[in-house]
GROMACS .gro file of C-alpha atoms in nm:
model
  188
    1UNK     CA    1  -4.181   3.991   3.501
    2UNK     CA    2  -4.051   4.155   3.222
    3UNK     CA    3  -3.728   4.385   3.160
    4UNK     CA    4  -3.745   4.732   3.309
    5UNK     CA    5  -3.587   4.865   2.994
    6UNK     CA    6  -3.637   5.240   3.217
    7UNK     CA    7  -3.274   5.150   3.377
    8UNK     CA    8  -3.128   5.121   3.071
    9UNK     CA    9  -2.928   5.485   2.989
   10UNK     CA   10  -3.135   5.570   2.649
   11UNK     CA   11  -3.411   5.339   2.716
   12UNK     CA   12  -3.723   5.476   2.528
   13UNK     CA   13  -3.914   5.144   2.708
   14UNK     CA   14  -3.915   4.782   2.595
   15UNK     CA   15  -3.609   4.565   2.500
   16UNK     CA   16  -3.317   4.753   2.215
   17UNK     CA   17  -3.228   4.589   1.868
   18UNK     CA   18  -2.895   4.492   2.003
   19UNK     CA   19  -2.695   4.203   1.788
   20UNK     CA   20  -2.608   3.879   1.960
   21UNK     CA   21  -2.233   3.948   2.010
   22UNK     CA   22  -2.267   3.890   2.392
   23UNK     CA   23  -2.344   3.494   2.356
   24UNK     CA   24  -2.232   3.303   2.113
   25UNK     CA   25  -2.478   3.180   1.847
   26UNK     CA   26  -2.338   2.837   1.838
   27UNK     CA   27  -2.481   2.520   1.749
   28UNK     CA   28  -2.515   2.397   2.128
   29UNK     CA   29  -2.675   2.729   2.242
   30UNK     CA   30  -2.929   2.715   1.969
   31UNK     CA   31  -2.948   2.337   2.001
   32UNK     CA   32  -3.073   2.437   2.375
   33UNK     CA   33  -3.345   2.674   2.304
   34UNK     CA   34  -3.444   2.438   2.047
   35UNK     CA   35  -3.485   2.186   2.263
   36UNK     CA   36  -3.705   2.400   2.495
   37UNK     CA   37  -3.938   2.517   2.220
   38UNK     CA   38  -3.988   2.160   2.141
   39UNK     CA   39  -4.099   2.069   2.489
   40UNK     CA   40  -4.321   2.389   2.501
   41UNK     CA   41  -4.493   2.313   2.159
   42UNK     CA   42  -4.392   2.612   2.010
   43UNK     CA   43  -4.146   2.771   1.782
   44UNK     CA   44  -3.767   2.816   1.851
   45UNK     CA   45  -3.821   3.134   1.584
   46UNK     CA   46  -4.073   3.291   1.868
   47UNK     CA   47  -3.927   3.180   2.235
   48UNK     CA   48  -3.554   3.283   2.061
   49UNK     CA   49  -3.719   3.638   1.924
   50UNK     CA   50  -3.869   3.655   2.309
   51UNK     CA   51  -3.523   3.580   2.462
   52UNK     CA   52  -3.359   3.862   2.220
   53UNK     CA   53  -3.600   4.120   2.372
   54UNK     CA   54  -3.556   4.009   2.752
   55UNK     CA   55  -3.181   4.017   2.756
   56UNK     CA   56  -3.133   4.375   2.519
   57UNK     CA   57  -3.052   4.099   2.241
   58UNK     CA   58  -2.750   3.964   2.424
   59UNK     CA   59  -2.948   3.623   2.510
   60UNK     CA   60  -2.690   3.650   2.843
   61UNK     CA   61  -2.848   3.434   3.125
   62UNK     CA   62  -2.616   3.656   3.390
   63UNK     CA   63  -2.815   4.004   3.246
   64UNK     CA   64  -2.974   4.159   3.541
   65UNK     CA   65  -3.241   4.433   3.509
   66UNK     CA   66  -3.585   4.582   3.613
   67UNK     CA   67  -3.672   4.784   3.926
   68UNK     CA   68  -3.364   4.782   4.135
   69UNK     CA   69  -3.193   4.534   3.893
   70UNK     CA   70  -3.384   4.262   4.065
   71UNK     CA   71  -3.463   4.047   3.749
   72UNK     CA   72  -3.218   3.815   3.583
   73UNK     CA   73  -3.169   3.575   3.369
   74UNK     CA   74  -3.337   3.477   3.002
   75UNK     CA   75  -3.647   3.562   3.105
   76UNK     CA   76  -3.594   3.833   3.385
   77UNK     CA   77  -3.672   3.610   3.661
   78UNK     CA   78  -3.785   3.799   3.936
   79UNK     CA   79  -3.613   3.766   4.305
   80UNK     CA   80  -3.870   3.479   4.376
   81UNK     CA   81  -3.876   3.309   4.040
   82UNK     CA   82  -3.528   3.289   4.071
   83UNK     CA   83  -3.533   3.074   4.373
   84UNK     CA   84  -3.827   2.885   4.266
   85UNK     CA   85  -3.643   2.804   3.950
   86UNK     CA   86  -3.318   2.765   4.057
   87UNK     CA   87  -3.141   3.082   3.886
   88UNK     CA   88  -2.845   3.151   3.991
   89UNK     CA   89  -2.572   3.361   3.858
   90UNK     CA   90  -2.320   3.150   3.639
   91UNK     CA   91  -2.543   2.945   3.422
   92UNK     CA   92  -2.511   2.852   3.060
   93UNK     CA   93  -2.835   2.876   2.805
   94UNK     CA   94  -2.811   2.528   2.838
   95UNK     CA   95  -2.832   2.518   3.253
   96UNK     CA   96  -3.152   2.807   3.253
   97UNK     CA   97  -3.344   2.665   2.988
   98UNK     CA   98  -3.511   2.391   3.164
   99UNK     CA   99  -3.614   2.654   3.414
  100UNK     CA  100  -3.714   2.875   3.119
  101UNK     CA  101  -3.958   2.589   3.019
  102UNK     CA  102  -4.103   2.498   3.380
  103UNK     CA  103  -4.165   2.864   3.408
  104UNK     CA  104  -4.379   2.894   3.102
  105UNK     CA  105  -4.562   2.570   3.157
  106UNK     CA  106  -4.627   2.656   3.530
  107UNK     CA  107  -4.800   3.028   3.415
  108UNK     CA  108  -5.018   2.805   3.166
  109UNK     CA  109  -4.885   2.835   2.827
  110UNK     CA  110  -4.922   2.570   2.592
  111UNK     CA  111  -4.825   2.428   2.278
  112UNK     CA  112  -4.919   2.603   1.942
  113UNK     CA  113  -4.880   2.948   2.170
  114UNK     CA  114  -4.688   3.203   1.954
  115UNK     CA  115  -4.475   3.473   2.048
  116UNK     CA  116  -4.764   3.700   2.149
  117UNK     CA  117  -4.854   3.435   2.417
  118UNK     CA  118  -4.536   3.360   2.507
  119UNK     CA  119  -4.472   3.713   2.598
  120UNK     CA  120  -4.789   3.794   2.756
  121UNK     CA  121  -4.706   3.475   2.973
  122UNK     CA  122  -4.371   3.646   3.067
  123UNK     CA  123  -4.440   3.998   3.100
  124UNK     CA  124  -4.802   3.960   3.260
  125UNK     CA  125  -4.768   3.629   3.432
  126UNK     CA  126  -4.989   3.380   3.233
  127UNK     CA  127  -5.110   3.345   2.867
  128UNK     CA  128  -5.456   3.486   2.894
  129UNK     CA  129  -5.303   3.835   3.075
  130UNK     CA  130  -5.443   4.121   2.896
  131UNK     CA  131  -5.245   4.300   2.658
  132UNK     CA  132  -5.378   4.638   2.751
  133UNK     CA  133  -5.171   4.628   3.087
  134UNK     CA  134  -4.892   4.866   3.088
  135UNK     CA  135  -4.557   4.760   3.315
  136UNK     CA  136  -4.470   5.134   3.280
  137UNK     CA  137  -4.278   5.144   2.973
  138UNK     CA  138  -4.578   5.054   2.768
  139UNK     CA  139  -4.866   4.826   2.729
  140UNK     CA  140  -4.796   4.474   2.663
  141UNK     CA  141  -4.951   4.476   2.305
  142UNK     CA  142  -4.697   4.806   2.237
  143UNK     CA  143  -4.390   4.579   2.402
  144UNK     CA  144  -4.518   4.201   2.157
  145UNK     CA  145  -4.489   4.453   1.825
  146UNK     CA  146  -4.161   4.629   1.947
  147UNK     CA  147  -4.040   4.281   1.988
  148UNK     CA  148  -4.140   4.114   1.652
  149UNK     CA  149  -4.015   4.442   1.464
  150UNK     CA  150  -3.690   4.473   1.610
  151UNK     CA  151  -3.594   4.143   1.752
  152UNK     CA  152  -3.680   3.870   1.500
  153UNK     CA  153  -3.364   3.931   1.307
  154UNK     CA  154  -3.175   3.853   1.571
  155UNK     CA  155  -3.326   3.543   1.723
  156UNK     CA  156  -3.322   3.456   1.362
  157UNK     CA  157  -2.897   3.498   1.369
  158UNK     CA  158  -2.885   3.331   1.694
  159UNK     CA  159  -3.091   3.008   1.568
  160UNK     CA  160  -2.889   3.009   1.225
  161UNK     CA  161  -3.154   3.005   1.026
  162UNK     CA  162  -3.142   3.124   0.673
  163UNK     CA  163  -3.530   3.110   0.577
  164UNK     CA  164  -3.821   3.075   0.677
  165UNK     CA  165  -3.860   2.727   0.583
  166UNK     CA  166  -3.582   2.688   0.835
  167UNK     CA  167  -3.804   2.791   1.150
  168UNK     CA  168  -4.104   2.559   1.004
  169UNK     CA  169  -3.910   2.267   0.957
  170UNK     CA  170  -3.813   2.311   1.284
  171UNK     CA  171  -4.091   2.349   1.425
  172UNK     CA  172  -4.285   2.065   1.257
  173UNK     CA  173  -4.009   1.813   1.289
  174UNK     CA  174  -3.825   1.915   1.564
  175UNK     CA  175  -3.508   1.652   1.505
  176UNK     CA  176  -3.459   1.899   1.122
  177UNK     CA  177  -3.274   2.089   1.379
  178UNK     CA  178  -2.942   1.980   1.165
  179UNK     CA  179  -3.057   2.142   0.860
  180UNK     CA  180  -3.024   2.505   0.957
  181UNK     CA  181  -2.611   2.466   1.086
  182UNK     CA  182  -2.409   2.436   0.803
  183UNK     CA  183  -2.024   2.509   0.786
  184UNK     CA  184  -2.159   2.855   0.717
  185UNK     CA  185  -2.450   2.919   0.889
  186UNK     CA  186  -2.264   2.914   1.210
  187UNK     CA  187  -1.960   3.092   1.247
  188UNK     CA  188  -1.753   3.179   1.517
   0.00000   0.00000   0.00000
């Protein structure tokens, strides 16, 4: 299900270092994914670095893509997952994110699963897919490094967080959410 980043004019396959200018990194954006990472057992640092990459670091729920443009959403839904899941044009982080979760937990991932998971989940359709399958713009194990190397940053910026100890308390605690928005953390 991932992005077909082959449409994309320039597109040397797999997701762009783009900066999150597109969405907002507010508090109640990152407050969302947060949420979702909690329910999945995993960290925000990960699903939000995962996000970055599917939507050309824009973390737009509207972004279309793949084959024919027929994916959308956080994730890249495909044409069915978007009916199964409810995505529809017009949704906030907030609105997709539940389907976001449901998604993942449907295709088996579970919690402790890292970013590698997560994507392999996503792009090959459940945790255990193997990362020597290729979606034509690379193998999956090419696409989970392109992501960590150039999209980390990012989902870092989005999240607000200012160190690792940020993602970790996070993760552990869940409700340290708080600590990584400050007055300056987050600015519009």
């Amino acid at each position: 299900m991932g992005y077909d980043w082959s449409q994309e004019a320039g597109a040397a396959g797999g997701g762009s270092a783009l900066n999150v200018q597109a969405i907002t990194a507010t508090p109640d954006n990152a407050s969302a994914l947060v949420g979702a990472a909690k329910q999945l057992g995993t960290s925000p640092e990960d699903l939000a670095t995962v996000i970055s990459y599917e939507t050309g670091g824009k973390f737009d729920p509207d972004i279309v893509g793949g084959k024919n443009n027929n994916h959308m959403g956080l994730i890249q839904f495909g044409k069915e997952e978007q009916a199964k899941y409810g995505i529809k044009p017009g949704m906030s982080i907030k609105d997709q994110m539940p389907a976001v979760v449901q998604y993942l937990k449907d295709r088996g991932l579970r919690p402790g699963d890292g970013l590698d998971r997560i994507y392999r989940t996503i792009n090959g359709g459940n945790r255990e897919a193997n990362v020597k399958l290729s979606d034509g713009n690379g193998t999956i194990e090419q696409h989970i490094a392109k992501i960590d190397r150039e999209h980390r940053g990012n989902a870092r910026a989005f999240l607000g967080l200012a160190s690792p100890r940020d993602t970790q308390v996070m993760t552990q605690a869940g409700t340290a959410f708080n600590l990584a928005f400050n007055d300056q953390a987050v600015q519009a």
